[in-house]
Coordinates of C-alpha atoms in Angstrom, one line a residue:
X1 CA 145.4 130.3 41.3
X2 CA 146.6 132.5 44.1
X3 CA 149.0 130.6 46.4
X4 CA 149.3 130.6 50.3
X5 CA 151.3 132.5 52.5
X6 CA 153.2 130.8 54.8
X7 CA 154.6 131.8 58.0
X8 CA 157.9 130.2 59.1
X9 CA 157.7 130.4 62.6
X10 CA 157.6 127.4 65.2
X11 CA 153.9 126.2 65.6
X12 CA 154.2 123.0 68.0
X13 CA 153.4 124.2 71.4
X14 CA 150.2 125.0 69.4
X15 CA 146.9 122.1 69.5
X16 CA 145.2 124.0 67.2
X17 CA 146.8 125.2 63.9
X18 CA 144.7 126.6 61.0
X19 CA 144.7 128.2 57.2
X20 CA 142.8 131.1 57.2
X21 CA 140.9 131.7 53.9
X22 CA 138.7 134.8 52.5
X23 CA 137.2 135.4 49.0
X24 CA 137.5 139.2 47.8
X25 CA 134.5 139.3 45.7
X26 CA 134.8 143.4 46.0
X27 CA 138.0 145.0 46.9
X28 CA 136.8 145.9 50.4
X29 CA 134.9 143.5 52.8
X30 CA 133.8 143.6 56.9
X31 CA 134.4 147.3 56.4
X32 CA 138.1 147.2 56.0
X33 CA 140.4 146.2 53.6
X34 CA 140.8 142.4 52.8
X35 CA 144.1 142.1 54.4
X36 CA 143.6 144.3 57.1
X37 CA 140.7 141.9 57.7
X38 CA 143.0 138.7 57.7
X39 CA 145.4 140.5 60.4
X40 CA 142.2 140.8 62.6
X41 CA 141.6 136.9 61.8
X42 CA 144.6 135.9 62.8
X43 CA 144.7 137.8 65.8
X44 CA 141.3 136.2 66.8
X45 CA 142.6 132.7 65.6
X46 CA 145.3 133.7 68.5
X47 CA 143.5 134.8 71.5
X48 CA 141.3 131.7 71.3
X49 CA 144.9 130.0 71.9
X50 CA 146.0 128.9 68.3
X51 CA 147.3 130.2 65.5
X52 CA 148.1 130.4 61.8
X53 CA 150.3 128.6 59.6
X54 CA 148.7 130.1 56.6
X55 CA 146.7 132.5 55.0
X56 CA 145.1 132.5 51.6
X57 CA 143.0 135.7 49.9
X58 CA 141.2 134.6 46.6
X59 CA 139.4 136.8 43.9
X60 CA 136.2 134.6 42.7
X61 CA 133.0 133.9 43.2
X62 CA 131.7 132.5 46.4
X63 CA 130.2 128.4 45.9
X64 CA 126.8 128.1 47.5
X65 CA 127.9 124.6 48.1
X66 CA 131.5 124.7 49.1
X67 CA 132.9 128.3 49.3
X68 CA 135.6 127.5 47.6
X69 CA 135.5 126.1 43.7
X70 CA 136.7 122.3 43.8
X71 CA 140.0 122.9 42.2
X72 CA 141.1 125.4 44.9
X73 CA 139.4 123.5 48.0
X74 CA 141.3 120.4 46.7
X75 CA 144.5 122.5 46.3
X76 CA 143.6 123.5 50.1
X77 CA 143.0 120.4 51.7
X78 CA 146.5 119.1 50.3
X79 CA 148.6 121.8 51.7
X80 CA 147.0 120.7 55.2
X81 CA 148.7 117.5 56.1
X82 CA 152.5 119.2 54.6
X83 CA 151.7 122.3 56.3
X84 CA 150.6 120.2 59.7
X85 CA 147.2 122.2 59.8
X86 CA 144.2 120.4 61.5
X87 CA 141.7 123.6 60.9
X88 CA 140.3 126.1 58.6
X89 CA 139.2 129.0 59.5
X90 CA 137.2 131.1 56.8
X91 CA 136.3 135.1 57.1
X92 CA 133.0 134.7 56.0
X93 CA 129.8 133.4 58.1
X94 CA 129.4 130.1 56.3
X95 CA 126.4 127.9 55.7
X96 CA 125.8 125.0 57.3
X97 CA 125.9 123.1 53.8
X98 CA 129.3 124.8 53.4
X99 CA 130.2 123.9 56.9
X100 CA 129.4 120.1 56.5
X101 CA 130.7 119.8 52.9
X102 CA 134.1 121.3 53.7
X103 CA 134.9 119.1 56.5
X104 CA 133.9 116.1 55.1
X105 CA 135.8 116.2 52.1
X106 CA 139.2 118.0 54.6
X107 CA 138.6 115.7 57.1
X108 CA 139.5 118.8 59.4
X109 CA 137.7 121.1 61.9
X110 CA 136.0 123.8 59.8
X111 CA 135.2 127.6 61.3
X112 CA 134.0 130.7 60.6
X113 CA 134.6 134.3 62.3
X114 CA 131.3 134.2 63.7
X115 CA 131.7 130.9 65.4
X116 CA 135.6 131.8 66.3
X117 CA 134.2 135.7 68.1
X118 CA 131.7 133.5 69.8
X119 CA 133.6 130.6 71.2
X120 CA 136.1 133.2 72.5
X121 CA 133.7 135.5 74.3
X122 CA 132.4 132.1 75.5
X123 CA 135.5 131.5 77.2
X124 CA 135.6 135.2 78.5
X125 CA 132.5 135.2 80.2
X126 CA 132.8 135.7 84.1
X127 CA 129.4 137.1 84.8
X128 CA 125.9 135.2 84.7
X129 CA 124.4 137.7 82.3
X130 CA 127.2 137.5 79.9
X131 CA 127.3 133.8 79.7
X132 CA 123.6 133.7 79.4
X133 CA 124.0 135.8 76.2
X134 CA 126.5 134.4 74.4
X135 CA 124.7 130.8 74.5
X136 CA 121.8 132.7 72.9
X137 CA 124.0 133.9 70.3
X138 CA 125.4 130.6 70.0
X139 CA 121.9 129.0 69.8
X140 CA 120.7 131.0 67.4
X141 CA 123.9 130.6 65.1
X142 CA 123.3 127.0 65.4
X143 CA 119.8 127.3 64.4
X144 CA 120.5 128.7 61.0
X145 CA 122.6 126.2 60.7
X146 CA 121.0 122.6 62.0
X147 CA 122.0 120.7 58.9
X148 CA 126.4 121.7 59.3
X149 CA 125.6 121.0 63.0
X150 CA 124.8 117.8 63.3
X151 CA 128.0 116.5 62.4
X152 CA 130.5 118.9 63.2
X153 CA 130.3 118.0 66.9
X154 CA 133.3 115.3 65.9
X155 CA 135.4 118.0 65.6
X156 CA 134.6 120.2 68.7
X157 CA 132.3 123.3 69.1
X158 CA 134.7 125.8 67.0
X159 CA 138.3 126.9 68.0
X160 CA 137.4 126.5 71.7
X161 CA 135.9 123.4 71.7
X162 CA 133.1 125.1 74.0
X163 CA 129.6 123.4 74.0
X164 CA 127.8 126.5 76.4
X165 CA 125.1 123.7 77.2
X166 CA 126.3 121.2 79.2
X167 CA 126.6 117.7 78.1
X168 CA 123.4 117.5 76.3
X169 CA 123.9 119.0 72.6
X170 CA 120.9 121.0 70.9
X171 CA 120.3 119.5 67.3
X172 CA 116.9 119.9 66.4
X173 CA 115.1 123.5 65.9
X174 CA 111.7 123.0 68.9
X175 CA 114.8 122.3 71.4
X176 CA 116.8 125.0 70.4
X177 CA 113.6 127.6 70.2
X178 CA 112.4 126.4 73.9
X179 CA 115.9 127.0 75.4
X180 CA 116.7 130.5 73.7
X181 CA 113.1 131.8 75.3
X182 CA 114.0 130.1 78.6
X183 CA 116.9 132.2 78.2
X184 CA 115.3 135.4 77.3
X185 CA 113.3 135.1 80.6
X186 CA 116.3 134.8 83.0
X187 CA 117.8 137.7 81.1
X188 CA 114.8 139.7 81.5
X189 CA 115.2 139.5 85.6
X190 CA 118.4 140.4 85.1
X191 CA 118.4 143.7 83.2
X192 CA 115.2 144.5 85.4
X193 CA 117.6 144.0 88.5
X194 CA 120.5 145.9 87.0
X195 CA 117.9 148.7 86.1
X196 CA 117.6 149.1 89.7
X197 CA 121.4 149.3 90.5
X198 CA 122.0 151.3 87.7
X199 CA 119.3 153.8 89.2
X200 CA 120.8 153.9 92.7
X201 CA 124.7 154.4 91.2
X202 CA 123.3 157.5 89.0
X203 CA 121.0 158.2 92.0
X204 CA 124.5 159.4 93.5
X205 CA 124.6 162.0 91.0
X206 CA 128.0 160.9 89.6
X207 CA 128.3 161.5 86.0
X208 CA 129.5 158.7 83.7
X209 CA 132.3 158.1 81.4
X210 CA 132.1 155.4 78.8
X211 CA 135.7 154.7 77.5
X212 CA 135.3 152.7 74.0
X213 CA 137.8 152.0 71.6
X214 CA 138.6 149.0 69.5
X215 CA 140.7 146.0 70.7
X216 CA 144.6 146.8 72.1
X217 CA 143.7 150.6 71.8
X218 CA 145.2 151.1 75.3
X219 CA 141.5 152.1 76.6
X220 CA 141.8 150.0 79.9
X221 CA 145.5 151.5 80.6
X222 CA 143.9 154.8 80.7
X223 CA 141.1 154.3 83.1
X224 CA 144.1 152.7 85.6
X225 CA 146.1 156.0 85.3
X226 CA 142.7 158.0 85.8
X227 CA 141.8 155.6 89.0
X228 CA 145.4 157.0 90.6
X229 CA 143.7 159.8 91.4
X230 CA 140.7 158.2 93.8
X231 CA 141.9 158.4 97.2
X232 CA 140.2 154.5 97.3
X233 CA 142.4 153.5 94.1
X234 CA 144.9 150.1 95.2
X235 CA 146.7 148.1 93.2
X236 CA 144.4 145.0 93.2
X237 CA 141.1 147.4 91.9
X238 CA 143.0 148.0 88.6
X239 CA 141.9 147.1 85.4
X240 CA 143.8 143.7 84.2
X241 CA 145.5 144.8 80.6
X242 CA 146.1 142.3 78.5
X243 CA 147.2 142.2 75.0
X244 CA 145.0 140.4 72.8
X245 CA 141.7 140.9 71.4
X246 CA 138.6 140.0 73.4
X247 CA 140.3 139.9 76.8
X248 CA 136.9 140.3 78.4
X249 CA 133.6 140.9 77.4
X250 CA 132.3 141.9 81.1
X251 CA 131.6 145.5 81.4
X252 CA 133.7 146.9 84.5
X253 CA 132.8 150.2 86.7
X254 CA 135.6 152.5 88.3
X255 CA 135.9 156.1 89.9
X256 CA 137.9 158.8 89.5
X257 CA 138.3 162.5 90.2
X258 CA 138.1 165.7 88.4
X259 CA 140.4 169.0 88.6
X260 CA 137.6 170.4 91.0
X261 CA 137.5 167.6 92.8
X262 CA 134.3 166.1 91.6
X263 CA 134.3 162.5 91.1
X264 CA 132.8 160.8 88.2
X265 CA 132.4 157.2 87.2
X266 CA 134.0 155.4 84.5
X267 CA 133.0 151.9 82.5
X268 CA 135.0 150.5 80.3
X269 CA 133.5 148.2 77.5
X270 CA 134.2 145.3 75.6
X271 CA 137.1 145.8 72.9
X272 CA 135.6 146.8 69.5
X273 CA 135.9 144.3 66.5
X274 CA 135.4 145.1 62.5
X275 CA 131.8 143.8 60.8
X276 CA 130.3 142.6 64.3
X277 CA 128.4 139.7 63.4
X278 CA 124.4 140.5 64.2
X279 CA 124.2 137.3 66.7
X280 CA 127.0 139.5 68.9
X281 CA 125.3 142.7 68.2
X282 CA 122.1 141.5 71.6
X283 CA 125.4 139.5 73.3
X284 CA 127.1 142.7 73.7
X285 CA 123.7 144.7 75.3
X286 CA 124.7 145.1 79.2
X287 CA 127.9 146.9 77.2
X288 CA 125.7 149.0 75.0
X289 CA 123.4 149.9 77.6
X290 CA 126.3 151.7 79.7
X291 CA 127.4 153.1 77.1
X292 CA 123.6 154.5 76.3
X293 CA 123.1 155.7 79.8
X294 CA 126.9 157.8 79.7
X295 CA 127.0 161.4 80.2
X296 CA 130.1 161.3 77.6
X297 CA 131.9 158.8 75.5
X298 CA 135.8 158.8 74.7
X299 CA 136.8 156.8 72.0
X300 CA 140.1 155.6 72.2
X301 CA 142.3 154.5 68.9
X302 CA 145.7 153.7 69.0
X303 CA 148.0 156.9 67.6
X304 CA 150.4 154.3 66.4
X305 CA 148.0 152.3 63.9
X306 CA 147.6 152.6 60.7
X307 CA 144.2 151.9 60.6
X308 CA 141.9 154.6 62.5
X309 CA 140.0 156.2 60.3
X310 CA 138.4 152.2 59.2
X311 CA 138.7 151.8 63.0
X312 CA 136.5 155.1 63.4
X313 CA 133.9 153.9 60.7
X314 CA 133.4 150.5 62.2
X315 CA 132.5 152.5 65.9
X316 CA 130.6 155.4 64.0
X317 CA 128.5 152.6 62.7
X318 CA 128.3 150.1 65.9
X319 CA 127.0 153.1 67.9
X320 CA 124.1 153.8 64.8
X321 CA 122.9 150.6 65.3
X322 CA 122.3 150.5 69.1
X323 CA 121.0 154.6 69.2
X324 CA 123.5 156.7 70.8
X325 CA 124.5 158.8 67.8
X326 CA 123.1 161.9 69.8
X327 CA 125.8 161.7 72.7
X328 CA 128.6 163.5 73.6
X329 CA 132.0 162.0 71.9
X330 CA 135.7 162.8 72.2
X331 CA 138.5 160.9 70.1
X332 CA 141.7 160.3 72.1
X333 CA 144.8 159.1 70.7
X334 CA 146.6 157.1 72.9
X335 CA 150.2 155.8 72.0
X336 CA 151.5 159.4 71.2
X337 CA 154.7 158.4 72.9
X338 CA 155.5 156.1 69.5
X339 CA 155.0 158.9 67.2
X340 CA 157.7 160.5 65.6
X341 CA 155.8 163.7 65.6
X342 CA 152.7 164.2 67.6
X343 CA 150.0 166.7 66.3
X344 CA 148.3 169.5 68.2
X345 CA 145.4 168.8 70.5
X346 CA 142.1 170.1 70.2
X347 CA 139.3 169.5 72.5
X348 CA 137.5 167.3 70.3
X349 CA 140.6 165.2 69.7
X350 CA 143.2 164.5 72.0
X351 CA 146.7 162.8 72.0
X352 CA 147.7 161.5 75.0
X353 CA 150.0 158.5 76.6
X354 CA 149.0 156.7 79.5
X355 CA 152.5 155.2 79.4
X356 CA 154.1 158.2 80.3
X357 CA 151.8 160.5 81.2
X358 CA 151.5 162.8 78.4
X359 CA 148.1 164.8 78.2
X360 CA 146.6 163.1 80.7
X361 CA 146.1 166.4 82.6
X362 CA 144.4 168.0 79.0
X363 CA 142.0 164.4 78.7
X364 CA 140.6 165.5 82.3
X365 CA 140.4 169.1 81.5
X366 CA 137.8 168.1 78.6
X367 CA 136.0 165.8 80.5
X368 CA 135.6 168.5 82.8
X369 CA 134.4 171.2 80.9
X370 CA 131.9 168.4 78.9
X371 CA 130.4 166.9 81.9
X372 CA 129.7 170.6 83.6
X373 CA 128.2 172.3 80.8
X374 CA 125.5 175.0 82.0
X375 CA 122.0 173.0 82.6
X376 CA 118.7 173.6 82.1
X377 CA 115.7 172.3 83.8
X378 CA 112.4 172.7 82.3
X379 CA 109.1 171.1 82.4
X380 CA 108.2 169.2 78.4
X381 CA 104.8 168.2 77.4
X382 CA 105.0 165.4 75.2
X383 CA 101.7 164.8 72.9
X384 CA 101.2 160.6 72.6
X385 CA 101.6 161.1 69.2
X386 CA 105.4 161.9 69.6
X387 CA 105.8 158.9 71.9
X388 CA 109.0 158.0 70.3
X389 CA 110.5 161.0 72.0
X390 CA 110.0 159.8 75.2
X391 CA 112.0 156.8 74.4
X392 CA 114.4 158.3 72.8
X393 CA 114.9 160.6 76.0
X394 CA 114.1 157.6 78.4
X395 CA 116.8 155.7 76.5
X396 CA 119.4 158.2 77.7
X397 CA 119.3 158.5 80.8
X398 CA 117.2 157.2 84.1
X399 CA 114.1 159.0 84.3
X400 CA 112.2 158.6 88.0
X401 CA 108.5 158.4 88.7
X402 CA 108.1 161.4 90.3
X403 CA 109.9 163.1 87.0
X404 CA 107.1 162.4 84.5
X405 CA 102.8 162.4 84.9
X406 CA 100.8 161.0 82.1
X407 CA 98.1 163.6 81.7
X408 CA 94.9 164.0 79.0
X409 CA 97.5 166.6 76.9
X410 CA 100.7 163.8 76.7
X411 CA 103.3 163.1 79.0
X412 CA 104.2 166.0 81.2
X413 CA 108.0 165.5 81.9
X414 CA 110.5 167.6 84.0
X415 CA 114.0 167.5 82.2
X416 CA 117.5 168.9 83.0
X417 CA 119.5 169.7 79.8
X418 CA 122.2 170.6 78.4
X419 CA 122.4 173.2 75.7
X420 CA 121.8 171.0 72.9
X421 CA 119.0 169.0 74.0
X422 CA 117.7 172.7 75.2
X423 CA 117.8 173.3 71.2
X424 CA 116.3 170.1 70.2
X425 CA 113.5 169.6 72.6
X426 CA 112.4 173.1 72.9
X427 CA 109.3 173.0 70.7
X428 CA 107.7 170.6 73.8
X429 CA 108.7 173.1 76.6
X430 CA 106.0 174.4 78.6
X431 CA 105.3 176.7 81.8

């Protein structure tokens, strides 16, 4: 049997102290290697304000019943009162049979990274919207998992001990169902009301910058050196950086200016995590939409890390899933000041360092030359029976009324594009 790793280090200012535990039933899991996938655990065991005494990596079979087989969930639950651990904390979404088996037999809290990215975005949550969707999320993890639920309440609502609703717990599946669609309907106003700012900010004509990048890549450090250069920047508008994962799941809107003096709008989303669970995927929308509706995306990865080409994979195949594979992206490297030698830029990848300044001037350069590429505006004719291209143009970008007729033909829509859409959408052009 494979035996823990312990960490030495001094634990007691900590409440909540767990054993983190993964089966390897293949070699790679959550899109990244095993271990590479118990750093990230640990790190998300951490900014929810614990941490780990342990970690343990097994190569078996998953139990249906109890994750573990019996010998090595026994073997577990003694090294919990020597090791003074009152959690565990499993990389796999478990079952709510697991969930309720496990902690009656440890006598423990019992989580899962699901529950864990959940209860810590909980936490995060400033804004109404995002609040409102993370108890959906929540909600519908429960729901899968009524039967674990209605005992594991004794040992708090995962790490953060976060029930999102209110003193009155949700244990039966009509309850749950009515207050997910109440939900649903207060989100609805919402996006329709953001819909209408969003359409007076791009009614401006600024373009928009979406800066993405996975957790501690240094993304929001960048968008404060790029703010310097507003003549409205101050201190107190910066972006607050902070070193752990999942500092924030709000999105956050900033300005800055171009080498000719154009100025240009800049969000900066949520911190990207490996294998986001698919309860996340509709908690993180207000941050997908921005990034749907930018005129460019920069992906940021940290030049120090070992692991951005995984890191690259795991965005590559975020953005698949919420359609915005057709836009505009640059890679930046940011850290470049730790590197012992850094490569040559191009303008598709860039190595900068917000710290000291290195490339900054190159970053805006590109931007530059991406956001003012030559346009085009022509008039389409869409038949109904390619109605799917509408949305997929709609989805991009704010199209007004006066922009688009419905007509006996198809939709009859005047467009402004770039090159490449030019080249894709020319077959509906019309005069």
């Amino acid at each position: 049997m494979e035996k823990l790793i312990i960490s030495q280090k001094d634990l007691s200012k900590f409440d909540e102290i767990g054993i983190t535990i993964a089966v390897a039933e293949d070699i790679i899991i959550h899109a990244t290697s095993v271990e590479e996938s118990m750093v990230e655990l640990k790190e998300l065991v951490q900014a929810a304000g614990g941490d780990v005494r342990a970690e343990l990596i097994l190569h078996q079979k998953i139990d249906p019943d109890y994750y573990l087989d019996k010998e090595t969930l026994d073997y577990v639950i003694r090294q919990l009162k020597d090791l003074d651990a009152n959690m565990l904390v499993f990389i796999d979404e478990l079952t709510g049979t697991q969930i309720k088996n496990i902690e009656e037999l440890s006598g423990v809290k019992v989580v899962d990274r699901t529950m864990l990215l959940l209860d810590i975005l909980a936490n995060r949550a400033n804004r109404r919207e995002g609040k409102l969707e993370i108890e959906k999320a929540q909600l519908s993890y429960r729901l899968d998992k009524l039967e674990g639920f209605q005992g594991i309440y004794k040992y708090g609502s995962g790490m953060c001990v976060n029930n999102p609703f209110g003193s009155r717990i949700l244990t039966d599946e009509e309850s749950i169902n009515e207050k997910i669609q109440s939900i649903k309907i207060d989100l609805s106003v919402i996006v329709k009301n953001r819909f209408v700012q969003r359409s007076k900010k791009l009614g401006k004509n600024l373009p928009l910058v979406a800066f993405t990048g996975y957790t501690n890549s240094g993304k929001s450090a960048i968008i404060n050196e790029l703010m310097k250069l507003d003549s409205d920047y101050t201190k107190e508008s910066e972006i607050v950086v902070k070193d752990k994962m999942l500092s924030t799941m709000d999105v956050s809107l900033r300005k800055s200016v171009l080498p000719n003096g154009q100025d240009f709008l800049i969000v900066d989303t949520i911190g990207f995590v490996s294998d986001v669970p698919k309860p996340m995927l509709t908690a993180f929308r207000s941050t997908f939409e921005e990034i749907s509706y930018a005129d460019l995306i920069i992906n940021v990865f940290d030049a120090s890390s070992n692991g951005q080409d995984i890191q690259k994979n795991i965005m590559d195949y975020t953005f698949e899933k919420i359609g915005v594979t057709n836009k505009k992206k640059i890679s930046v490297y940011n850290k470049a000041d730790k590197l012992d030698a850094i490569p040559e830029s191009t303008d598709e990848k860039i190595y900068i360092s917000a710290k000291s300044g290195y490339n900054m001037d190159k970053l805006l350069d590109v931007i530059q030359s991406n956001l003012f590429q030559k346009s085009y505006e022509e008039i389409l004719l869409l038949p109904y029976s390619k109605y799917e291209t509408f949305n997929e143009i709609r989805s991009n970008r704010v199209i007004e009324m006066e922009d688009f007729e419905m007509t006996d033909n198809g939709i009859k829509l005047r467009l402004v594009m770039n090159q490449s859409e030019l080249d894709k959408y020319k077959e509906f052009i019309t005069k």
